Amino acid sequence: MDGHGNNEAYRAITVKRCSPTIGAEISNIDLTRPLADLELAELKRAFTENMVLFFRDQKISFEDHVRLAEYFGPVGSHVGKKTHSKPSEDSRVRRFHFDANSDGISGNAWHTDQSCAPIPPLGSILYMHTIPPDGGGDTMFVSMYAAYDALSARMKTYLEGLTALHDGVLIFGDGTPRAEHPVVIRHPESGRKGLFINGSAVRWINGVPKQEGIGLARFLIEHCRMPEFSYRFRWEPHSIAFWDNRCCHHYAIADYFPHTRSGYRVQIEGVSPPSL
Ligand code: SIN
């Protein structure tokens, strides 16, 4: 078994790991048509094992995009009130378009998507058709399993049962939900434990004295950013990144102004609140 928990060969699709910790590039697959049963079963296994999947040269339509998402669950909608990304002409798909006229970009901080929702999204599928001409606009991903695993046994015991408030108002303004979630959760499919703390939405940990809770939140948020837990994905036109919101965090790098980076994202609804 390798570091991603892989122990079985793939027969229908090709799965190439991107780093020892997180991410795999999937090839030998065409996302512009429905998947065969074995392709889909292997894709689901690759998703659970690798946390984020990347695809190249997939010129997908809105229908293709939604079909891929619906293999994993119903399409969800953004709970934020004020967002940089915008609805597209298809209500199931959000437009992620940023250029010289943008006043900011989405996801330019380490985060997991909308953890302020009582049931945060299961995952998101981001498709980019246009990328900046000289590179830039990469997305970084970290494994929250790796972040958890690297803690001491004493710290793991201490964190068990603690919760944190994920305040969506801090990110998306008034009217956005807030929700309390455990700091350590168990992934419903992999069975692995991971940290669930969102640097953009959490200011302290509950259940301990206030200053301790603030210091603890700061430590955990910083800890999750270690490069050793991460992988940096370089986009090409018509690439796709599909991440599991329950076990990885991501960061969109804002280094391409005034160039254009443009694509679409579909969000998949979560099934149950994060729990241990
Ligand atoms: C996001 O946080 O969903 C945006 C990621 C990106 O644009 O790379």
mmCIF file of C-alpha atoms and ligand atoms in Angstrom:
data_model
loop_
_atom_site.group_PDB
_atom_site.id
_atom_site.type_symbol
_atom_site.label_atom_id
_atom_site.label_comp_id
_atom_site.label_asym_id
_atom_site.label_seq_id
_atom_site.Cartn_x
_atom_site.Cartn_y
_atom_site.Cartn_z
ATOM 1 C CA MET A 1 0.000 0.000 0.000
ATOM 2 C CA ASP A 2 1.357 3.478 -0.833
ATOM 3 C CA GLY A 3 1.077 6.794 1.015
ATOM 4 C CA HIS A 4 -2.325 7.547 -0.556
ATOM 5 C CA GLY A 5 -3.805 4.249 0.619
ATOM 6 C CA ASN A 6 -3.666 2.751 -2.915
ATOM 7 C CA ASN A 7 -3.426 -0.990 -3.028
ATOM 8 C CA GLU A 8 -5.140 -2.070 -6.232
ATOM 9 C CA ALA A 9 -4.253 -1.549 -9.888
ATOM 10 C CA TYR A 10 -6.472 0.501 -12.186
ATOM 11 C CA ARG A 11 -7.647 -1.195 -15.375
ATOM 12 C CA ALA A 12 -9.939 1.310 -17.133
ATOM 13 C CA ILE A 13 -8.344 4.676 -16.353
ATOM 14 C CA THR A 14 -4.754 5.794 -15.786
ATOM 15 C CA VAL A 15 -3.977 7.311 -12.379
ATOM 16 C CA LYS A 16 -0.627 9.036 -11.927
ATOM 17 C CA ARG A 17 0.108 10.416 -8.484
ATOM 18 C CA CYS A 18 1.322 14.015 -8.368
ATOM 19 C CA SER A 19 3.057 13.958 -5.001
ATOM 20 C CA PRO A 20 3.643 11.530 -2.139
ATOM 21 C CA THR A 21 0.868 13.227 -0.183
ATOM 22 C CA ILE A 22 -1.999 14.475 -2.325
ATOM 23 C CA GLY A 23 -3.337 14.584 -5.864
ATOM 24 C CA ALA A 24 -3.404 12.404 -8.962
ATOM 25 C CA GLU A 25 -3.640 13.135 -12.656
ATOM 26 C CA ILE A 26 -6.252 11.033 -14.447
ATOM 27 C CA SER A 27 -5.792 10.177 -18.124
ATOM 28 C CA ASN A 28 -7.192 7.625 -20.538
ATOM 29 C CA ILE A 29 -10.643 9.077 -19.906
ATOM 30 C CA ASP A 30 -13.005 11.257 -21.970
ATOM 31 C CA LEU A 31 -15.250 13.463 -19.855
ATOM 32 C CA THR A 32 -17.249 14.671 -22.862
ATOM 33 C CA ARG A 33 -19.192 11.406 -22.896
ATOM 34 C CA PRO A 34 -20.883 9.263 -20.221
ATOM 35 C CA LEU A 35 -18.490 6.981 -18.348
ATOM 36 C CA ALA A 36 -18.637 3.207 -18.435
ATOM 37 C CA ASP A 37 -19.322 1.460 -15.114
ATOM 38 C CA LEU A 38 -15.712 0.410 -14.535
ATOM 39 C CA GLU A 39 -14.361 3.870 -15.430
ATOM 40 C CA LEU A 40 -16.741 5.433 -12.932
ATOM 41 C CA ALA A 41 -15.990 2.924 -10.183
ATOM 42 C CA GLU A 42 -12.268 3.536 -10.651
ATOM 43 C CA LEU A 43 -12.741 7.302 -10.749
ATOM 44 C CA LYS A 44 -14.581 7.163 -7.436
ATOM 45 C CA ARG A 45 -11.816 5.041 -5.943
ATOM 46 C CA ALA A 46 -9.147 7.415 -7.258
ATOM 47 C CA PHE A 47 -11.035 10.355 -5.712
ATOM 48 C CA THR A 48 -11.180 8.718 -2.292
ATOM 49 C CA GLU A 49 -7.531 7.683 -2.446
ATOM 50 C CA ASN A 50 -6.031 10.919 -3.778
ATOM 51 C CA MET A 51 -8.283 13.754 -2.466
ATOM 52 C CA VAL A 52 -7.940 15.849 -5.609
ATOM 53 C CA LEU A 53 -7.999 14.681 -9.229
ATOM 54 C CA PHE A 54 -6.645 16.564 -12.235
ATOM 55 C CA PHE A 55 -7.566 16.120 -15.892
ATOM 56 C CA ARG A 56 -5.962 17.631 -19.005
ATOM 57 C CA ASP A 57 -7.376 18.506 -22.433
ATOM 58 C CA GLN A 58 -11.034 18.024 -21.558
ATOM 59 C CA LYS A 59 -13.149 20.492 -23.541
ATOM 60 C CA ILE A 60 -16.273 19.988 -21.490
ATOM 61 C CA SER A 61 -19.661 21.647 -21.922
ATOM 62 C CA PHE A 62 -21.955 22.626 -19.040
ATOM 63 C CA GLU A 63 -23.777 19.313 -19.556
ATOM 64 C CA ASP A 64 -20.511 17.340 -19.355
ATOM 65 C CA HIS A 65 -19.490 19.295 -16.264
ATOM 66 C CA VAL A 66 -22.786 18.632 -14.483
ATOM 67 C CA ARG A 67 -22.812 14.970 -15.535
ATOM 68 C CA LEU A 68 -19.398 14.457 -13.928
ATOM 69 C CA ALA A 69 -20.576 16.151 -10.721
ATOM 70 C CA GLU A 70 -23.805 14.154 -10.557
ATOM 71 C CA TYR A 71 -21.903 10.874 -10.540
ATOM 72 C CA PHE A 72 -20.852 11.965 -7.050
ATOM 73 C CA GLY A 73 -23.990 13.710 -5.782
ATOM 74 C CA PRO A 74 -26.554 16.409 -6.519
ATOM 75 C CA VAL A 75 -25.281 19.772 -7.743
ATOM 76 C CA GLY A 76 -25.233 22.331 -4.934
ATOM 77 C CA SER A 77 -25.269 26.114 -4.805
ATOM 78 C CA HIS A 78 -22.979 28.668 -3.174
ATOM 79 C CA VAL A 79 -24.160 29.804 0.286
ATOM 80 C CA GLY A 80 -22.132 33.056 0.258
ATOM 81 C CA LYS A 81 -23.857 36.417 -0.129
ATOM 82 C CA LYS A 82 -20.966 38.463 -1.582
ATOM 83 C CA THR A 83 -18.677 36.464 -3.854
ATOM 84 C CA HIS A 84 -16.060 37.155 -6.534
ATOM 85 C CA SER A 85 -17.281 34.241 -8.657
ATOM 86 C CA LYS A 86 -20.659 34.824 -10.296
ATOM 87 C CA PRO A 87 -23.584 32.749 -11.539
ATOM 88 C CA SER A 88 -23.313 31.725 -15.198
ATOM 89 C CA GLU A 89 -26.096 31.475 -17.771
ATOM 90 C CA ASP A 90 -26.672 27.941 -16.412
ATOM 91 C CA SER A 91 -27.921 28.010 -12.805
ATOM 92 C CA ARG A 92 -25.983 24.804 -11.972
ATOM 93 C CA VAL A 93 -22.611 26.258 -12.961
ATOM 94 C CA ARG A 94 -20.683 29.241 -11.519
ATOM 95 C CA ARG A 95 -18.442 31.408 -13.618
ATOM 96 C CA PHE A 96 -14.865 31.891 -12.383
ATOM 97 C CA HIS A 97 -13.672 34.696 -14.612
ATOM 98 C CA PHE A 98 -10.994 37.149 -13.464
ATOM 99 C CA ASP A 99 -9.243 39.773 -15.548
ATOM 100 C CA ALA A 100 -7.864 43.314 -15.493
ATOM 101 C CA ASN A 101 -11.242 44.638 -14.326
ATOM 102 C CA SER A 102 -11.665 42.246 -11.398
ATOM 103 C CA ASP A 103 -11.495 43.670 -7.881
ATOM 104 C CA GLY A 104 -10.290 40.353 -6.428
ATOM 105 C CA ILE A 105 -10.339 36.636 -7.142
ATOM 106 C CA SER A 106 -12.113 33.739 -5.486
ATOM 107 C CA GLY A 107 -10.261 31.435 -3.162
ATOM 108 C CA ASN A 108 -7.144 33.560 -2.599
ATOM 109 C CA ALA A 109 -6.612 32.201 0.948
ATOM 110 C CA TRP A 110 -6.244 28.699 2.338
ATOM 111 C CA HIS A 111 -9.753 27.330 2.796
ATOM 112 C CA THR A 112 -12.219 24.544 2.321
ATOM 113 C CA ASP A 113 -15.313 25.632 0.424
ATOM 114 C CA GLN A 114 -18.182 27.036 2.472
ATOM 115 C CA SER A 115 -17.412 25.250 5.713
ATOM 116 C CA CYS A 116 -19.830 27.802 7.212
ATOM 117 C CA ALA A 117 -22.726 25.701 5.865
ATOM 118 C CA PRO A 118 -24.328 23.166 8.249
ATOM 119 C CA ILE A 119 -23.499 20.557 5.593
ATOM 120 C CA PRO A 120 -20.546 21.875 3.568
ATOM 121 C CA PRO A 121 -20.135 20.784 -0.077
ATOM 122 C CA LEU A 122 -18.734 17.322 -0.751
ATOM 123 C CA GLY A 123 -16.461 18.719 -3.427
ATOM 124 C CA SER A 124 -16.024 21.075 -6.335
ATOM 125 C CA ILE A 125 -15.083 20.604 -9.975
ATOM 126 C CA LEU A 126 -13.252 23.567 -11.486
ATOM 127 C CA TYR A 127 -12.725 23.731 -15.250
ATOM 128 C CA MET A 128 -10.457 26.385 -16.775
ATOM 129 C CA HIS A 129 -10.644 27.113 -20.495
ATOM 130 C CA THR A 130 -8.417 30.226 -20.431
ATOM 131 C CA ILE A 131 -5.263 30.658 -18.404
ATOM 132 C CA PRO A 132 -2.769 33.535 -18.178
ATOM 133 C CA PRO A 133 -0.257 33.571 -21.078
ATOM 134 C CA ASP A 134 2.896 33.366 -18.934
ATOM 135 C CA GLY A 135 1.645 30.899 -16.375
ATOM 136 C CA GLY A 136 0.372 31.982 -12.965
ATOM 137 C CA GLY A 137 -3.001 31.340 -11.406
ATOM 138 C CA ASP A 138 -1.883 27.958 -10.040
ATOM 139 C CA THR A 139 -3.982 26.326 -7.337
ATOM 140 C CA MET A 140 -2.411 24.754 -4.245
ATOM 141 C CA PHE A 141 -3.936 21.863 -2.350
ATOM 142 C CA VAL A 142 -3.111 20.437 1.084
ATOM 143 C CA SER A 143 -4.077 17.110 2.599
ATOM 144 C CA MET A 144 -5.895 17.525 5.897
ATOM 145 C CA TYR A 145 -5.190 13.867 6.605
ATOM 146 C CA ALA A 146 -1.462 14.587 6.413
ATOM 147 C CA ALA A 147 -1.934 17.633 8.661
ATOM 148 C CA TYR A 148 -3.752 15.484 11.214
ATOM 149 C CA ASP A 149 -1.316 12.568 10.986
ATOM 150 C CA ALA A 150 1.639 14.885 11.678
ATOM 151 C CA LEU A 151 0.263 15.982 15.066
ATOM 152 C CA SER A 152 1.539 14.373 18.242
ATOM 153 C CA ALA A 153 -0.554 11.666 19.900
ATOM 154 C CA ARG A 154 -1.049 14.083 22.823
ATOM 155 C CA MET A 155 -2.416 16.795 20.536
ATOM 156 C CA LYS A 156 -4.713 14.320 18.742
ATOM 157 C CA THR A 157 -6.203 13.256 22.079
ATOM 158 C CA TYR A 158 -6.601 16.871 23.187
ATOM 159 C CA LEU A 159 -8.424 17.886 19.977
ATOM 160 C CA GLU A 160 -10.892 15.030 19.964
ATOM 161 C CA GLY A 161 -14.377 16.338 20.804
ATOM 162 C CA LEU A 162 -13.464 20.032 20.360
ATOM 163 C CA THR A 163 -15.442 22.157 17.917
ATOM 164 C CA ALA A 164 -15.028 25.464 16.099
ATOM 165 C CA LEU A 165 -17.438 28.034 14.753
ATOM 166 C CA HIS A 166 -17.059 28.523 10.982
ATOM 167 C CA ASP A 167 -18.273 32.059 10.400
ATOM 168 C CA GLY A 168 -19.274 32.632 6.778
ATOM 169 C CA VAL A 169 -19.956 36.311 7.459
ATOM 170 C CA LEU A 170 -16.197 36.878 7.777
ATOM 171 C CA ILE A 171 -15.739 35.780 4.157
ATOM 172 C CA PHE A 172 -18.991 36.390 2.320
ATOM 173 C CA GLY A 173 -20.696 39.123 4.369
ATOM 174 C CA ASP A 174 -24.002 39.523 6.207
ATOM 175 C CA GLY A 175 -26.630 36.898 5.577
ATOM 176 C CA THR A 176 -24.086 34.098 5.054
ATOM 177 C CA PRO A 177 -24.520 31.119 7.438
ATOM 178 C CA ARG A 178 -22.386 30.167 10.429
ATOM 179 C CA ALA A 179 -21.959 26.574 11.597
ATOM 180 C CA GLU A 180 -20.134 24.722 14.341
ATOM 181 C CA HIS A 181 -18.126 21.648 13.308
ATOM 182 C CA PRO A 182 -15.756 19.219 15.039
ATOM 183 C CA VAL A 183 -12.061 20.057 14.661
ATOM 184 C CA VAL A 184 -11.231 16.424 13.896
ATOM 185 C CA ILE A 185 -13.507 14.561 11.503
ATOM 186 C CA ARG A 186 -13.605 11.146 9.922
ATOM 187 C CA HIS A 187 -14.015 10.952 6.163
ATOM 188 C CA PRO A 188 -17.165 8.932 5.447
ATOM 189 C CA GLU A 189 -15.608 6.969 2.579
ATOM 190 C CA SER A 190 -11.905 6.587 3.410
ATOM 191 C CA GLY A 191 -12.494 6.209 7.152
ATOM 192 C CA ARG A 192 -9.397 8.376 7.729
ATOM 193 C CA LYS A 193 -9.260 11.151 10.309
ATOM 194 C CA GLY A 194 -8.473 14.683 9.201
ATOM 195 C CA LEU A 195 -8.378 18.207 10.575
ATOM 196 C CA PHE A 196 -11.396 20.324 9.715
ATOM 197 C CA ILE A 197 -10.517 23.933 10.365
ATOM 198 C CA ASN A 198 -10.824 26.756 7.876
ATOM 199 C CA GLY A 199 -8.361 29.639 8.242
ATOM 200 C CA SER A 200 -10.759 32.051 6.545
ATOM 201 C CA ALA A 201 -13.711 31.288 8.816
ATOM 202 C CA VAL A 202 -12.402 30.116 12.196
ATOM 203 C CA ARG A 203 -11.049 32.502 14.835
ATOM 204 C CA TRP A 204 -10.960 30.231 17.918
ATOM 205 C CA ILE A 205 -11.614 26.706 19.137
ATOM 206 C CA ASN A 206 -14.564 26.167 21.498
ATOM 207 C CA GLY A 207 -14.527 24.295 24.788
ATOM 208 C CA VAL A 208 -11.259 25.687 26.191
ATOM 209 C CA PRO A 209 -10.436 29.114 27.727
ATOM 210 C CA LYS A 210 -10.773 31.885 25.133
ATOM 211 C CA GLN A 211 -7.092 32.813 24.782
ATOM 212 C CA GLU A 212 -6.137 29.159 24.595
ATOM 213 C CA GLY A 213 -8.803 28.603 21.925
ATOM 214 C CA ILE A 214 -7.510 31.547 19.889
ATOM 215 C CA GLY A 215 -3.898 30.350 20.149
ATOM 216 C CA LEU A 216 -4.884 26.798 19.316
ATOM 217 C CA ALA A 217 -6.812 27.895 16.208
ATOM 218 C CA ARG A 218 -3.807 29.938 15.068
ATOM 219 C CA PHE A 219 -1.470 27.008 15.569
ATOM 220 C CA LEU A 220 -3.706 24.551 13.694
ATOM 221 C CA ILE A 221 -4.327 26.930 10.777
ATOM 222 C CA GLU A 222 -0.594 27.568 10.424
ATOM 223 C CA HIS A 223 0.228 23.875 10.814
ATOM 224 C CA CYS A 224 -2.095 22.930 7.906
ATOM 225 C CA ARG A 225 -0.114 25.153 5.532
ATOM 226 C CA MET A 226 3.096 23.130 5.654
ATOM 227 C CA PRO A 227 4.466 22.640 2.137
ATOM 228 C CA GLU A 228 5.070 18.965 2.968
ATOM 229 C CA PHE A 229 1.285 18.408 3.004
ATOM 230 C CA SER A 230 0.720 20.181 -0.318
ATOM 231 C CA TYR A 231 0.752 19.997 -4.084
ATOM 232 C CA ARG A 232 0.731 22.967 -6.491
ATOM 233 C CA PHE A 233 -1.277 22.435 -9.676
ATOM 234 C CA ARG A 234 -0.271 24.278 -12.848
ATOM 235 C CA TRP A 235 -3.252 24.870 -15.111
ATOM 236 C CA GLU A 236 -3.315 24.538 -18.883
ATOM 237 C CA PRO A 237 -6.281 25.480 -21.063
ATOM 238 C CA HIS A 238 -9.061 22.882 -20.614
ATOM 239 C CA SER A 239 -7.672 21.401 -17.405
ATOM 240 C CA ILE A 240 -9.961 20.324 -14.586
ATOM 241 C CA ALA A 241 -9.335 20.058 -10.842
ATOM 242 C CA PHE A 242 -11.826 18.063 -8.799
ATOM 243 C CA TRP A 243 -11.246 18.283 -5.039
ATOM 244 C CA ASP A 244 -12.733 16.597 -2.013
ATOM 245 C CA ASN A 245 -13.795 19.409 0.275
ATOM 246 C CA ARG A 246 -13.877 17.095 3.303
ATOM 247 C CA CYS A 247 -10.188 16.261 3.374
ATOM 248 C CA CYS A 248 -8.289 18.934 1.479
ATOM 249 C CA HIS A 249 -7.847 22.685 1.523
ATOM 250 C CA HIS A 250 -6.948 24.792 -1.472
ATOM 251 C CA TYR A 251 -5.531 28.225 -2.317
ATOM 252 C CA ALA A 252 -5.933 30.083 -5.620
ATOM 253 C CA ILE A 253 -2.770 32.092 -6.326
ATOM 254 C CA ALA A 254 -3.458 35.686 -7.404
ATOM 255 C CA ASP A 255 -0.314 36.432 -9.405
ATOM 256 C CA TYR A 256 -1.612 36.983 -12.947
ATOM 257 C CA PHE A 257 -3.139 40.476 -12.922
ATOM 258 C CA PRO A 258 -3.898 42.040 -15.444
ATOM 259 C CA HIS A 259 -4.192 38.803 -17.430
ATOM 260 C CA THR A 260 -7.293 36.682 -17.745
ATOM 261 C CA ARG A 261 -8.014 33.373 -16.065
ATOM 262 C CA SER A 262 -11.433 32.036 -16.866
ATOM 263 C CA GLY A 263 -13.543 28.946 -16.348
ATOM 264 C CA TYR A 264 -16.479 27.384 -14.546
ATOM 265 C CA ARG A 265 -17.101 25.503 -11.325
ATOM 266 C CA VAL A 266 -19.760 23.037 -10.264
ATOM 267 C CA GLN A 267 -20.233 22.275 -6.587
ATOM 268 C CA ILE A 268 -21.462 18.916 -5.272
ATOM 269 C CA GLU A 269 -23.769 18.889 -2.250
ATOM 270 C CA GLY A 270 -22.509 17.343 0.962
ATOM 271 C CA VAL A 271 -24.297 14.325 2.373
ATOM 272 C CA SER A 272 -23.943 14.786 6.131
ATOM 273 C CA PRO A 273 -22.424 17.263 8.604
ATOM 274 C CA PRO A 274 -18.709 16.703 9.266
ATOM 275 C CA SER A 275 -18.379 14.265 12.184
ATOM 276 C CA LEU A 276 -15.941 11.934 13.854
HETATM 277 C C1 SIN B 1 -11.827 28.192 -5.340
HETATM 278 O O1 SIN B 1 -11.462 28.465 -4.215
HETATM 279 O O2 SIN B 1 -12.771 27.451 -5.531
HETATM 280 C C2 SIN B 1 -11.081 28.741 -6.508
HETATM 281 C C3 SIN B 1 -9.930 27.890 -6.867
HETATM 282 C C4 SIN B 1 -9.199 28.432 -8.058
HETATM 283 O O3 SIN B 1 -9.684 29.346 -8.724
HETATM 284 O O4 SIN B 1 -8.129 27.916 -8.349
#
